[in-house]
Amino acid sequence: MLKRYFPILEWLPGYDRQTLSSDAIAAVIVTLMVIPQALAYALLAGLPAIVGLYASILPLFAYAVFGTSRTLAIGPMALVSLMTGAALSQIATPGSNAYLEAAITLAFLTGIILTLMGLFRLGFFANFLSHPVVSGLLSASGVLIAASQLAGLAGIDASGFTLVTQLSNLLSHLDGIHWPTLAIGLASVGLLQLFRRARPRLKDWGVRPRHADFLVKLGPLFVVVLMTSICWAAGLPSHGVDVVGDVPGHLPPLGIPSSDPGVWRDLLVPALLIGIVGFIESVALAQMLAARRRQRISPDQELIGLGTSNIASALSSGLPVVGSLSRTVVNFDAGAQTPAAGAFAALGVAFVTLYLTPLIHFLPIATLAAIIIVSALTLIDTRTLRRTWRYSYGDAAAMLATIALTLAQGVEAGIIAGVGLSIGLYLYRTSRPHSALVGRIPGTEHFRNIHRHQVESSERVALLRIDESLYFANARYLEDTVYGLVAEHPEINHVVLICSAVNLIDASALESLEAINLRLKDSQVTLHLAEVKGPVMDRLKHSDFLEHLTGQVFLSTYAAWSELRHGHKPAMATELGETPLDNA
């Protein structure tokens, strides 16, 4: 029982020197990568850069205790930072103490929500975000994140969390472009892109693929060191180039959430959305990497792991955290074997926070903006949109609506619209279930659609296959389908509903079946069922429908076909209570 809630007890007893060596090497690599990203993502959220480092220490220890993934790297992420900034900007002024307090409250509230969802096993709620919606959300967020950093890249004081606001603010401040800052920013973007495209060239030069990937991942750190050195040597701050400035050189202070109930109320929905989006992305990534090593991920326990990590971030004056895609992949490729690699990386970040923060005093804000822009552009996925459009217009419409509303109204509006459209499309599709009249393929016991195959059929027997579970949204549609079938074919004496694809019949659908049975009885037509699954049959036995059914329940469509087309009593029909039907 303890191992269920404390996964650390599964891997810690077998921890050996070789595992320690692998985790330590991975931790060094991730630490070098996390520093520039953490600083940049804190600024993206409108918070001091040091807050990003705070959020990369204690949460990693919490996840090592409660998380089930061996390689997931917890910390700030671009999308969550954007959502954080959008939520906090509605409550307080960026840079104020109230803003930082609201960020702590948001992380704490996100942690509570995720932890409670995990304890009550509510991870399935994340399934309401379909893949097209998530893909559309990430693509639109990539555009928003990149656009939000254009002002910082050019040294302009402009902000906004919708594309229209961002572009209008940027255009209205074009006359204030600071050219030295723009030069630093563009140079940083160019170098980052050069590193990203250097992987094939390094491999051509004989560098091992693993080492080439490692060098490419260190690109942001190299750019940070280079631009910080140039900024310091050239004295650019005296020429108006914005830099990170003085950063406190101490461990994270205790974070205390706001005591104002109004702040908690205003942050409740953003915290829920941040938690769900972060959970979906984190679990999908963790499951993909765990499958490569034949390991197992518990989604409900991951909720607890992410929840406690956010609580830890709040208590250490950090912002909301989730699993980071780029850092997790690096952690995996670097050979991390257990969550202890994350804990070791946290120690590295803590060391940097304590002793090395003076080195980032001259780090240009434009360089951090460049890191965010280059990272955000990787979120834009046009191929998925084209592929979805070719496959399903409905899913593509949900994806486009999510993109449009995210760009126009912000991430929260995009998520809500995407979830609403996904549920709406599902209800629409299942409210009009596919059904088909089937006939027997000659010489076999197989039955297929009469409009797609050459089959044998009988004018007296209608074999109607229902390809969907029956519930309140499609119950009336089923009635209309059956009544229309009988009206179009007055020679029919038997209607067999083939239920091989029916996994559920709810109370509304049961009433419709009872109405169909009575209506067909008045029309001198007998209603039968075939291939009813065991769980569905168990539910039907708790009603009196089977007692009033005018026809029989057949084990197979072939049994119904063999007997009814000749007008004989169905010899293979199963009476109530017989074992074969119970096990169907």
Coordinates of C-alpha atoms in Angstrom, one line a residue:
M1 CA 0.0 0.0 0.0
L2 CA 2.8 2.4 0.8
K3 CA 4.5 1.7 -2.5
R4 CA 1.3 2.8 -4.3
Y5 CA 1.5 6.3 -2.8
F6 CA 5.3 6.4 -2.4
P7 CA 6.8 5.0 -5.6
I8 CA 10.3 5.9 -4.3
L9 CA 10.0 2.7 -2.2
E10 CA 10.0 0.6 -5.4
W11 CA 13.4 1.8 -6.8
L12 CA 15.3 3.1 -3.8
P13 CA 16.0 -0.3 -2.1
G14 CA 17.8 -1.5 -5.3
Y15 CA 19.7 1.7 -5.9
D16 CA 23.4 0.8 -6.6
R17 CA 26.6 2.6 -7.6
Q18 CA 26.0 2.0 -11.3
T19 CA 22.6 3.6 -11.1
L20 CA 24.0 6.5 -9.1
S21 CA 26.7 7.1 -11.8
S22 CA 24.1 7.1 -14.6
D23 CA 21.8 9.5 -12.7
A24 CA 24.6 11.8 -11.7
I25 CA 25.8 12.2 -15.4
A26 CA 22.2 12.9 -16.5
A27 CA 21.8 15.4 -13.7
V28 CA 24.8 17.4 -14.8
I29 CA 23.5 17.6 -18.3
V30 CA 20.0 18.6 -17.3
T31 CA 21.3 21.2 -14.9
L32 CA 23.2 22.9 -17.6
M33 CA 20.1 23.0 -19.8
V34 CA 17.6 24.0 -17.1
I35 CA 19.3 27.2 -16.0
P36 CA 18.7 29.3 -19.1
Q37 CA 15.2 27.8 -19.6
A38 CA 14.1 28.4 -16.1
L39 CA 15.2 32.0 -16.2
A40 CA 13.5 32.6 -19.5
Y41 CA 10.2 30.9 -18.5
A42 CA 10.0 32.9 -15.3
L43 CA 10.3 36.2 -17.3
L44 CA 7.6 34.8 -19.7
A45 CA 5.3 34.5 -16.8
G46 CA 6.0 38.1 -15.8
L47 CA 8.0 37.1 -12.7
P48 CA 11.6 37.8 -11.7
A49 CA 14.1 35.4 -13.4
I50 CA 15.2 33.9 -10.1
V51 CA 11.7 32.5 -9.5
G52 CA 12.4 30.1 -12.4
L53 CA 15.4 28.7 -10.5
Y54 CA 13.3 28.5 -7.3
A55 CA 10.8 26.4 -9.2
S56 CA 13.5 24.0 -10.3
I57 CA 14.7 22.9 -6.9
L58 CA 12.2 21.6 -4.3
P59 CA 9.6 20.4 -6.9
L60 CA 12.2 17.9 -8.2
F61 CA 12.7 16.4 -4.8
A62 CA 8.9 16.1 -4.3
Y63 CA 8.5 14.3 -7.7
A64 CA 11.3 11.9 -6.8
V65 CA 9.3 10.7 -3.9
F66 CA 5.8 10.7 -5.4
G67 CA 6.3 10.3 -9.2
T68 CA 6.2 7.1 -11.1
S69 CA 8.2 8.1 -14.2
R70 CA 11.9 7.3 -14.0
T71 CA 12.9 10.0 -16.4
L72 CA 10.3 12.9 -16.3
A73 CA 12.0 16.2 -15.7
I74 CA 9.8 18.6 -13.7
G75 CA 10.1 22.4 -13.9
P76 CA 8.7 25.5 -15.6
M77 CA 7.4 25.1 -19.2
A78 CA 6.7 27.7 -21.9
L79 CA 2.9 27.0 -22.3
V80 CA 2.3 26.9 -18.5
S81 CA 4.3 30.0 -18.0
L82 CA 2.2 31.8 -20.6
M83 CA -1.0 30.6 -18.9
T84 CA 0.4 31.7 -15.6
G85 CA 1.2 35.2 -16.9
A86 CA -2.3 35.5 -18.5
A87 CA -4.0 34.5 -15.2
L88 CA -1.9 36.7 -12.9
S89 CA -2.1 39.8 -15.1
Q90 CA -5.9 39.9 -14.3
I91 CA -5.2 40.1 -10.6
A92 CA -2.1 42.2 -10.0
T93 CA 0.5 44.3 -11.7
P94 CA 3.6 42.4 -13.0
G95 CA 6.6 43.0 -10.8
S96 CA 4.6 43.8 -7.7
N97 CA 4.6 41.8 -4.4
A98 CA 0.9 41.0 -5.0
Y99 CA 1.8 39.5 -8.4
L100 CA 4.4 37.2 -6.8
E101 CA 2.0 36.2 -4.1
A102 CA -0.6 35.4 -6.7
A103 CA 1.9 33.2 -8.5
I104 CA 2.6 31.3 -5.3
T105 CA -1.1 30.9 -4.7
L106 CA -1.7 29.7 -8.3
A107 CA 1.0 27.0 -7.9
F108 CA -0.4 26.0 -4.5
L109 CA -3.9 25.8 -5.8
T110 CA -2.8 23.8 -8.9
G111 CA -1.0 21.4 -6.6
I112 CA -4.1 20.9 -4.4
I113 CA -6.3 20.2 -7.4
L114 CA -3.9 17.7 -9.0
T115 CA -3.3 15.9 -5.7
L116 CA -7.0 15.6 -5.0
M117 CA -7.7 14.4 -8.5
G118 CA -5.0 11.7 -8.0
L119 CA -6.4 10.6 -4.6
F120 CA -9.9 10.3 -6.1
R121 CA -8.6 8.6 -9.3
L122 CA -9.9 11.3 -11.6
G123 CA -7.2 11.2 -14.2
F124 CA -9.7 10.3 -16.8
F125 CA -10.9 13.9 -16.9
A126 CA -7.9 14.7 -19.0
N127 CA -9.3 12.5 -21.8
F128 CA -11.8 15.3 -22.6
L129 CA -9.0 17.1 -24.4
S130 CA -8.7 15.3 -27.7
H131 CA -5.4 15.0 -29.5
P132 CA -6.4 17.5 -32.3
V133 CA -7.4 20.0 -29.6
V134 CA -4.2 19.6 -27.7
S135 CA -2.2 19.9 -30.9
G136 CA -4.1 23.0 -31.9
L137 CA -3.6 24.5 -28.4
L138 CA 0.2 23.9 -28.5
S139 CA 0.5 25.3 -32.1
A140 CA -1.5 28.5 -31.2
S141 CA 0.4 28.8 -27.9
G142 CA 3.7 28.5 -29.8
V143 CA 2.6 31.5 -31.9
L144 CA 1.5 33.5 -28.8
I145 CA 4.7 32.7 -26.9
A146 CA 6.9 33.7 -29.8
A147 CA 4.9 36.9 -30.4
S148 CA 5.0 37.8 -26.7
Q149 CA 8.8 37.9 -26.8
L150 CA 9.2 40.1 -29.9
A151 CA 9.0 43.2 -27.7
G152 CA 11.7 41.9 -25.4
L153 CA 13.8 41.0 -28.5
A154 CA 13.6 44.6 -29.7
G155 CA 13.8 46.3 -26.3
I156 CA 10.2 47.6 -26.5
D157 CA 8.0 47.9 -23.5
A158 CA 4.9 46.2 -24.8
S159 CA 2.9 43.2 -23.5
G160 CA -0.3 41.2 -24.1
F161 CA -1.7 37.7 -23.9
T162 CA -3.7 37.6 -27.2
L163 CA -2.2 37.9 -30.6
V164 CA -4.1 41.0 -31.5
T165 CA -3.0 42.7 -28.3
Q166 CA 0.6 41.7 -28.8
L167 CA 0.8 42.8 -32.4
S168 CA -1.1 46.1 -31.9
N169 CA 1.1 47.0 -28.9
L170 CA 4.2 46.1 -30.9
L171 CA 3.2 48.1 -33.9
S172 CA 2.4 51.1 -31.8
H173 CA 5.9 51.1 -30.2
L174 CA 8.0 50.5 -33.3
D175 CA 9.5 53.9 -33.0
G176 CA 11.0 52.8 -29.7
I177 CA 13.1 50.0 -31.0
H178 CA 16.4 49.8 -29.2
W179 CA 18.8 48.8 -31.9
P180 CA 21.7 47.4 -29.7
T181 CA 19.1 45.2 -27.9
L182 CA 17.7 44.1 -31.3
A183 CA 21.1 43.2 -32.5
I184 CA 21.8 41.1 -29.4
G185 CA 18.4 39.4 -29.8
L186 CA 18.8 38.6 -33.5
A187 CA 22.3 37.3 -32.9
S188 CA 21.0 35.1 -30.2
V189 CA 18.2 33.7 -32.4
G190 CA 20.7 33.1 -35.2
L191 CA 23.1 31.2 -33.0
L192 CA 20.3 29.1 -31.4
Q193 CA 19.0 28.2 -34.9
L194 CA 22.6 27.4 -36.0
F195 CA 23.0 25.0 -33.1
R196 CA 19.6 23.3 -33.8
R197 CA 20.7 22.7 -37.5
A198 CA 24.2 21.6 -36.6
R199 CA 23.2 18.0 -35.6
P200 CA 23.5 16.5 -39.1
R201 CA 26.7 18.4 -39.8
L202 CA 28.3 17.1 -36.6
K203 CA 27.3 13.6 -37.5
D204 CA 28.9 14.0 -40.9
W205 CA 32.1 15.1 -39.2
G206 CA 32.2 11.8 -37.3
V207 CA 30.8 13.0 -34.0
R208 CA 28.7 10.2 -32.4
P209 CA 25.0 10.8 -32.5
R210 CA 24.7 10.9 -28.7
H211 CA 27.5 13.4 -28.4
A212 CA 26.1 15.5 -31.3
D213 CA 22.7 15.6 -29.6
F214 CA 24.4 16.6 -26.3
L215 CA 26.3 19.5 -28.0
V216 CA 23.2 20.7 -29.7
K217 CA 21.2 20.7 -26.4
L218 CA 24.0 22.8 -24.8
G219 CA 23.4 25.5 -27.4
P220 CA 21.3 27.8 -25.2
L221 CA 23.9 27.6 -22.5
F222 CA 26.6 28.6 -24.9
V223 CA 24.6 31.5 -26.2
V224 CA 23.9 32.7 -22.7
V225 CA 27.6 32.6 -21.8
L226 CA 28.6 34.3 -25.0
M227 CA 26.0 37.1 -24.9
T228 CA 26.5 37.7 -21.2
S229 CA 30.3 38.1 -21.8
I230 CA 29.8 40.4 -24.7
C231 CA 27.3 42.5 -22.7
W232 CA 29.7 42.8 -19.8
A233 CA 32.8 43.5 -21.8
A234 CA 31.1 46.1 -24.0
G235 CA 29.3 47.8 -21.1
L236 CA 26.0 47.5 -23.0
P237 CA 23.8 48.1 -19.9
S238 CA 25.1 51.7 -19.9
H239 CA 23.8 52.0 -23.5
G240 CA 20.3 50.9 -22.6
V241 CA 20.4 47.2 -23.0
D242 CA 18.2 45.5 -20.4
V243 CA 19.9 42.8 -18.4
V244 CA 18.7 40.4 -15.7
G245 CA 20.5 42.5 -13.0
D246 CA 21.1 41.6 -9.4
V247 CA 19.8 38.2 -8.5
P248 CA 19.5 37.1 -4.9
G249 CA 22.1 34.5 -4.0
H250 CA 20.2 32.4 -1.5
L251 CA 18.0 29.4 -1.4
P252 CA 14.3 29.9 -2.0
P253 CA 12.4 31.7 0.7
L254 CA 9.2 30.2 2.2
G255 CA 6.3 31.0 0.0
I256 CA 3.0 31.8 1.6
P257 CA -0.2 31.8 -0.5
S258 CA -2.5 34.7 -0.4
S259 CA -5.1 34.9 2.4
D260 CA -7.6 36.7 0.2
P261 CA -10.5 34.4 -0.8
G262 CA -11.1 36.6 -3.8
V263 CA -7.7 35.7 -5.2
W264 CA -8.3 32.0 -4.7
R265 CA -11.6 32.3 -6.4
D266 CA -10.2 34.1 -9.4
L267 CA -7.4 31.6 -9.8
L268 CA -9.5 28.5 -9.5
V269 CA -10.3 28.0 -13.2
P270 CA -6.7 28.9 -14.4
A271 CA -5.3 26.5 -11.8
L272 CA -7.6 23.7 -13.1
L273 CA -6.7 24.3 -16.7
I274 CA -3.0 24.5 -16.0
G275 CA -3.2 21.3 -14.1
I276 CA -5.1 19.4 -16.8
V277 CA -2.9 20.7 -19.6
G278 CA 0.3 20.0 -17.7
F279 CA -0.9 16.5 -16.7
I280 CA -1.8 15.6 -20.3
E281 CA 1.5 16.6 -21.7
S282 CA 3.5 15.1 -18.8
V283 CA 1.8 11.7 -18.7
A284 CA 1.8 11.4 -22.5
L285 CA 5.6 12.0 -22.5
A286 CA 6.2 9.8 -19.5
Q287 CA 4.3 6.9 -21.0
M288 CA 6.1 7.2 -24.3
L289 CA 9.5 7.0 -22.7
A290 CA 8.5 4.4 -20.2
A291 CA 7.3 2.1 -23.0
R292 CA 10.8 2.2 -24.5
R293 CA 12.2 0.6 -21.3
R294 CA 9.2 -1.6 -20.6
Q295 CA 8.3 0.3 -17.5
R296 CA 4.9 1.3 -16.2
I297 CA 3.4 4.7 -15.5
S298 CA 0.4 5.2 -13.1
P299 CA -1.6 8.2 -14.4
D300 CA -3.5 8.6 -11.1
Q301 CA -0.2 8.5 -9.1
E302 CA 1.3 11.0 -11.6
L303 CA -1.4 13.4 -10.6
I304 CA -0.2 13.1 -7.1
G305 CA 3.4 13.5 -8.2
L306 CA 2.7 16.6 -10.2
G307 CA 0.4 17.9 -7.5
T308 CA 3.0 17.6 -4.7
S309 CA 5.6 19.1 -7.0
N310 CA 3.4 22.2 -7.5
I311 CA 2.8 22.5 -3.7
A312 CA 6.5 22.2 -3.2
S313 CA 7.0 25.0 -5.8
A314 CA 4.6 27.2 -4.0
L315 CA 6.2 26.7 -0.6
S316 CA 9.6 27.6 -2.2
S317 CA 8.2 30.8 -3.9
G318 CA 8.0 29.3 -7.3
L319 CA 5.5 29.2 -10.2
P320 CA 3.4 26.2 -11.5
V321 CA 5.5 23.4 -12.8
V322 CA 4.9 20.4 -15.1
G323 CA 7.0 17.8 -17.0
S324 CA 9.2 19.6 -19.5
L325 CA 9.4 18.0 -23.0
S326 CA 12.9 19.1 -23.9
R327 CA 14.5 18.4 -20.5
T328 CA 12.8 15.1 -20.2
V329 CA 14.1 13.9 -23.5
V330 CA 17.6 15.0 -22.6
N331 CA 17.3 13.3 -19.2
F332 CA 16.2 10.1 -20.9
D333 CA 18.9 10.2 -23.6
A334 CA 21.6 11.0 -21.0
G335 CA 20.8 7.7 -19.3
A336 CA 18.8 8.7 -16.2
Q337 CA 17.6 5.5 -14.5
T338 CA 15.5 6.8 -11.6
P339 CA 13.9 10.1 -10.4
A340 CA 17.0 10.6 -8.3
A341 CA 18.5 12.2 -11.4
G342 CA 16.0 15.0 -11.0
A343 CA 16.9 15.4 -7.3
F344 CA 20.6 15.6 -8.2
A345 CA 19.8 18.2 -10.9
A346 CA 17.9 20.2 -8.2
L347 CA 21.1 20.1 -6.1
G348 CA 22.9 21.6 -9.1
V349 CA 20.4 24.3 -9.5
A350 CA 20.6 25.1 -5.8
F351 CA 24.4 25.4 -6.1
V352 CA 24.0 27.8 -9.0
T353 CA 21.4 29.8 -7.0
L354 CA 23.6 30.1 -4.0
Y355 CA 27.0 30.8 -5.6
L356 CA 26.8 31.6 -9.3
T357 CA 23.9 34.1 -9.6
P358 CA 26.4 37.1 -9.9
L359 CA 27.5 35.6 -13.2
I360 CA 24.1 36.2 -14.8
H361 CA 23.9 39.8 -13.8
F362 CA 24.8 40.9 -17.3
L363 CA 22.6 38.3 -19.1
P364 CA 20.6 40.3 -21.7
I365 CA 16.8 40.0 -21.5
A366 CA 16.9 39.9 -25.3
T367 CA 18.8 36.6 -25.2
L368 CA 16.3 35.0 -22.9
A369 CA 13.6 36.2 -25.2
A370 CA 15.4 34.6 -28.1
I371 CA 15.6 31.3 -26.2
I372 CA 11.8 31.4 -25.6
I373 CA 11.1 32.2 -29.3
V374 CA 13.2 29.4 -30.7
S375 CA 11.7 27.0 -28.2
A376 CA 8.2 28.1 -28.8
L377 CA 8.4 27.8 -32.6
T378 CA 9.0 24.0 -32.2
L379 CA 5.4 23.8 -30.8
I380 CA 3.9 24.8 -34.1
D381 CA 2.7 21.7 -35.9
T382 CA 1.1 22.4 -39.3
R383 CA 1.5 18.7 -40.4
T384 CA -1.0 17.5 -37.8
L385 CA -3.5 20.1 -39.0
R386 CA -3.2 19.0 -42.6
R387 CA -3.4 15.3 -41.7
T388 CA -6.4 15.9 -39.4
W389 CA -8.2 17.9 -42.2
R390 CA -7.7 15.0 -44.6
Y391 CA -9.0 12.5 -42.2
S392 CA -11.9 14.2 -40.3
Y393 CA -13.4 17.6 -41.0
G394 CA -15.1 17.6 -37.6
D395 CA -11.8 17.1 -35.7
A396 CA -10.1 19.6 -37.9
A397 CA -12.9 22.2 -37.2
A398 CA -12.3 21.6 -33.4
M399 CA -8.6 22.1 -33.9
L400 CA -9.0 25.3 -36.0
A401 CA -11.5 26.7 -33.5
T402 CA -9.1 26.0 -30.6
I403 CA -6.3 27.8 -32.6
A404 CA -8.5 30.8 -33.5
L405 CA -9.8 31.3 -29.9
T406 CA -6.4 30.8 -28.3
L407 CA -4.9 33.5 -30.6
A408 CA -7.9 35.8 -30.2
Q409 CA -8.9 35.4 -26.6
G410 CA -6.1 33.6 -24.9
V411 CA -5.1 30.0 -23.8
E412 CA -8.0 29.6 -21.3
A413 CA -10.6 30.4 -23.9
G414 CA -9.0 28.1 -26.4
I415 CA -9.0 25.2 -23.9
I416 CA -12.6 25.7 -22.9
A417 CA -13.7 25.9 -26.6
G418 CA -11.6 22.9 -27.6
V419 CA -13.1 20.8 -24.8
G420 CA -16.6 21.9 -25.6
L421 CA -16.2 21.2 -29.3
S422 CA -14.7 17.8 -28.6
I423 CA -17.6 16.8 -26.4
G424 CA -20.1 18.3 -28.8
L425 CA -18.6 16.4 -31.8
Y426 CA -18.7 13.2 -29.8
L427 CA -22.3 13.7 -28.8
Y428 CA -23.2 14.5 -32.4
R429 CA -21.5 11.5 -33.9
T430 CA -22.9 9.0 -31.4
S431 CA -26.3 10.5 -31.5
R432 CA -26.5 9.3 -35.1
P433 CA -25.0 5.8 -34.8
H434 CA -24.1 4.0 -38.0
S435 CA -26.3 1.0 -38.7
A436 CA -26.4 -1.4 -41.6
L437 CA -28.7 -4.0 -43.0
V438 CA -26.6 -7.1 -43.4
G439 CA -26.8 -10.4 -45.3
R440 CA -25.0 -13.7 -45.3
I441 CA -21.9 -14.1 -47.5
P442 CA -22.7 -17.3 -49.4
G443 CA -21.2 -20.5 -48.0
T444 CA -20.1 -18.8 -44.7
E445 CA -21.5 -17.8 -41.4
H446 CA -20.3 -14.2 -41.9
F447 CA -22.7 -11.3 -42.4
R448 CA -21.8 -8.0 -44.1
N449 CA -23.5 -4.8 -45.3
I450 CA -25.8 -5.6 -48.2
H451 CA -24.7 -2.4 -50.0
R452 CA -21.0 -3.3 -49.8
H453 CA -20.9 -7.0 -50.5
Q454 CA -22.7 -9.7 -52.5
V455 CA -24.8 -11.4 -49.9
E456 CA -27.9 -13.5 -49.4
S457 CA -30.8 -11.8 -47.8
S458 CA -34.5 -12.5 -47.0
E459 CA -37.4 -10.2 -47.6
R460 CA -39.1 -11.5 -44.4
V461 CA -36.1 -11.0 -42.1
A462 CA -34.3 -7.7 -41.5
L463 CA -30.9 -8.1 -39.9
L464 CA -30.0 -4.6 -38.6
R465 CA -26.5 -4.2 -37.1
I466 CA -26.1 -1.3 -34.6
D467 CA -22.6 0.0 -34.5
E468 CA -22.7 2.1 -31.4
S469 CA -23.6 1.8 -27.7
L470 CA -27.2 2.9 -27.0
Y471 CA -27.8 5.8 -24.7
F472 CA -30.0 8.9 -24.2
A473 CA -28.5 10.8 -27.1
N474 CA -29.2 8.2 -29.8
A475 CA -32.2 6.4 -28.4
R476 CA -34.8 8.3 -30.5
Y477 CA -32.6 7.9 -33.6
L478 CA -32.7 4.2 -33.2
E479 CA -36.5 4.3 -33.0
D480 CA -36.7 6.3 -36.2
T481 CA -34.3 4.0 -37.9
V482 CA -36.3 0.9 -37.1
Y483 CA -39.7 2.5 -37.8
G484 CA -38.4 3.8 -41.2
L485 CA -37.0 0.3 -42.1
V486 CA -40.4 -1.4 -41.4
A487 CA -42.3 1.3 -43.2
E488 CA -40.1 1.0 -46.3
H489 CA -40.3 -2.8 -46.3
P490 CA -43.9 -3.9 -45.4
E491 CA -43.1 -7.5 -46.2
I492 CA -40.8 -7.8 -43.1
N493 CA -42.0 -10.2 -40.4
H494 CA -38.8 -10.2 -38.2
V495 CA -36.4 -7.5 -37.2
V496 CA -33.2 -8.7 -35.6
L497 CA -31.1 -6.1 -33.8
I498 CA -27.5 -7.3 -34.0
C499 CA -25.8 -5.9 -30.8
S500 CA -22.2 -7.1 -31.3
A501 CA -21.0 -3.4 -31.1
V502 CA -23.3 -2.4 -28.2
N503 CA -21.4 -2.1 -25.0
L504 CA -24.0 -0.2 -23.1
I505 CA -27.8 0.3 -23.0
D506 CA -28.8 3.0 -20.6
A507 CA -32.3 3.7 -19.2
S508 CA -33.3 6.0 -22.0
A509 CA -32.3 3.4 -24.6
L510 CA -34.1 0.7 -22.7
E511 CA -37.3 2.7 -22.9
S512 CA -36.8 3.1 -26.7
L513 CA -36.3 -0.7 -27.1
E514 CA -39.5 -1.2 -25.1
A515 CA -41.3 1.3 -27.4
I516 CA -39.9 -0.4 -30.5
N517 CA -41.0 -3.8 -29.3
L518 CA -44.6 -2.6 -28.7
R519 CA -44.8 -0.7 -32.0
L520 CA -43.5 -3.6 -34.0
K521 CA -45.9 -5.9 -32.2
D522 CA -48.8 -3.7 -33.3
S523 CA -47.4 -4.0 -36.9
Q524 CA -47.3 -7.8 -36.7
V525 CA -43.5 -7.7 -36.7
T526 CA -41.4 -9.7 -34.2
L527 CA -38.4 -8.1 -32.6
H528 CA -35.3 -10.2 -31.9
L529 CA -31.8 -9.5 -30.5
A530 CA -28.6 -11.2 -31.4
E531 CA -25.0 -11.3 -30.1
V532 CA -25.8 -9.4 -26.9
K533 CA -22.7 -9.1 -24.8
G534 CA -22.7 -10.5 -21.3
P535 CA -22.5 -7.3 -19.3
V536 CA -25.3 -5.8 -21.4
M537 CA -27.4 -8.9 -20.9
D538 CA -26.8 -8.7 -17.2
R539 CA -28.3 -5.2 -17.2
L540 CA -31.3 -6.3 -19.3
K541 CA -32.1 -9.1 -16.8
H542 CA -32.7 -6.4 -14.2
S543 CA -35.6 -5.1 -16.2
D544 CA -38.8 -6.8 -17.5
F545 CA -37.9 -6.1 -21.2
L546 CA -36.8 -9.7 -21.9
E547 CA -40.1 -11.0 -20.5
H548 CA -42.1 -8.8 -22.9
L549 CA -39.8 -9.3 -25.9
T550 CA -41.9 -10.6 -28.7
G551 CA -39.0 -12.5 -30.3
Q552 CA -35.9 -14.3 -29.0
V553 CA -32.3 -13.6 -28.1
F554 CA -29.9 -15.4 -30.3
L555 CA -26.3 -16.3 -29.6
S556 CA -25.3 -15.4 -33.2
T557 CA -26.6 -13.7 -36.2
Y558 CA -26.2 -17.0 -38.1
A559 CA -28.5 -18.7 -35.7
A560 CA -31.2 -16.0 -36.2
W561 CA -30.7 -16.2 -40.0
S562 CA -30.9 -20.0 -40.2
E563 CA -34.2 -20.2 -38.3
L564 CA -36.2 -17.1 -39.1
R565 CA -35.8 -17.1 -42.9
H566 CA -37.7 -20.5 -42.9
G567 CA -40.3 -19.4 -40.4
H568 CA -39.3 -22.2 -37.9
K569 CA -39.2 -21.8 -34.1
P570 CA -35.6 -20.6 -33.3
A571 CA -34.1 -23.8 -32.1
M572 CA -30.8 -22.0 -31.2
A573 CA -32.4 -19.2 -29.3
T574 CA -31.2 -19.0 -25.8
E575 CA -33.8 -18.9 -23.0
L576 CA -33.3 -16.6 -20.1
G577 CA -30.9 -17.9 -17.6
E578 CA -28.9 -20.3 -19.8
T579 CA -25.2 -20.4 -19.4
P580 CA -24.0 -19.7 -23.0
L581 CA -25.8 -16.3 -23.0
D582 CA -24.5 -15.4 -19.6
N583 CA -21.0 -15.8 -20.8
A584 CA -21.5 -14.0 -24.1

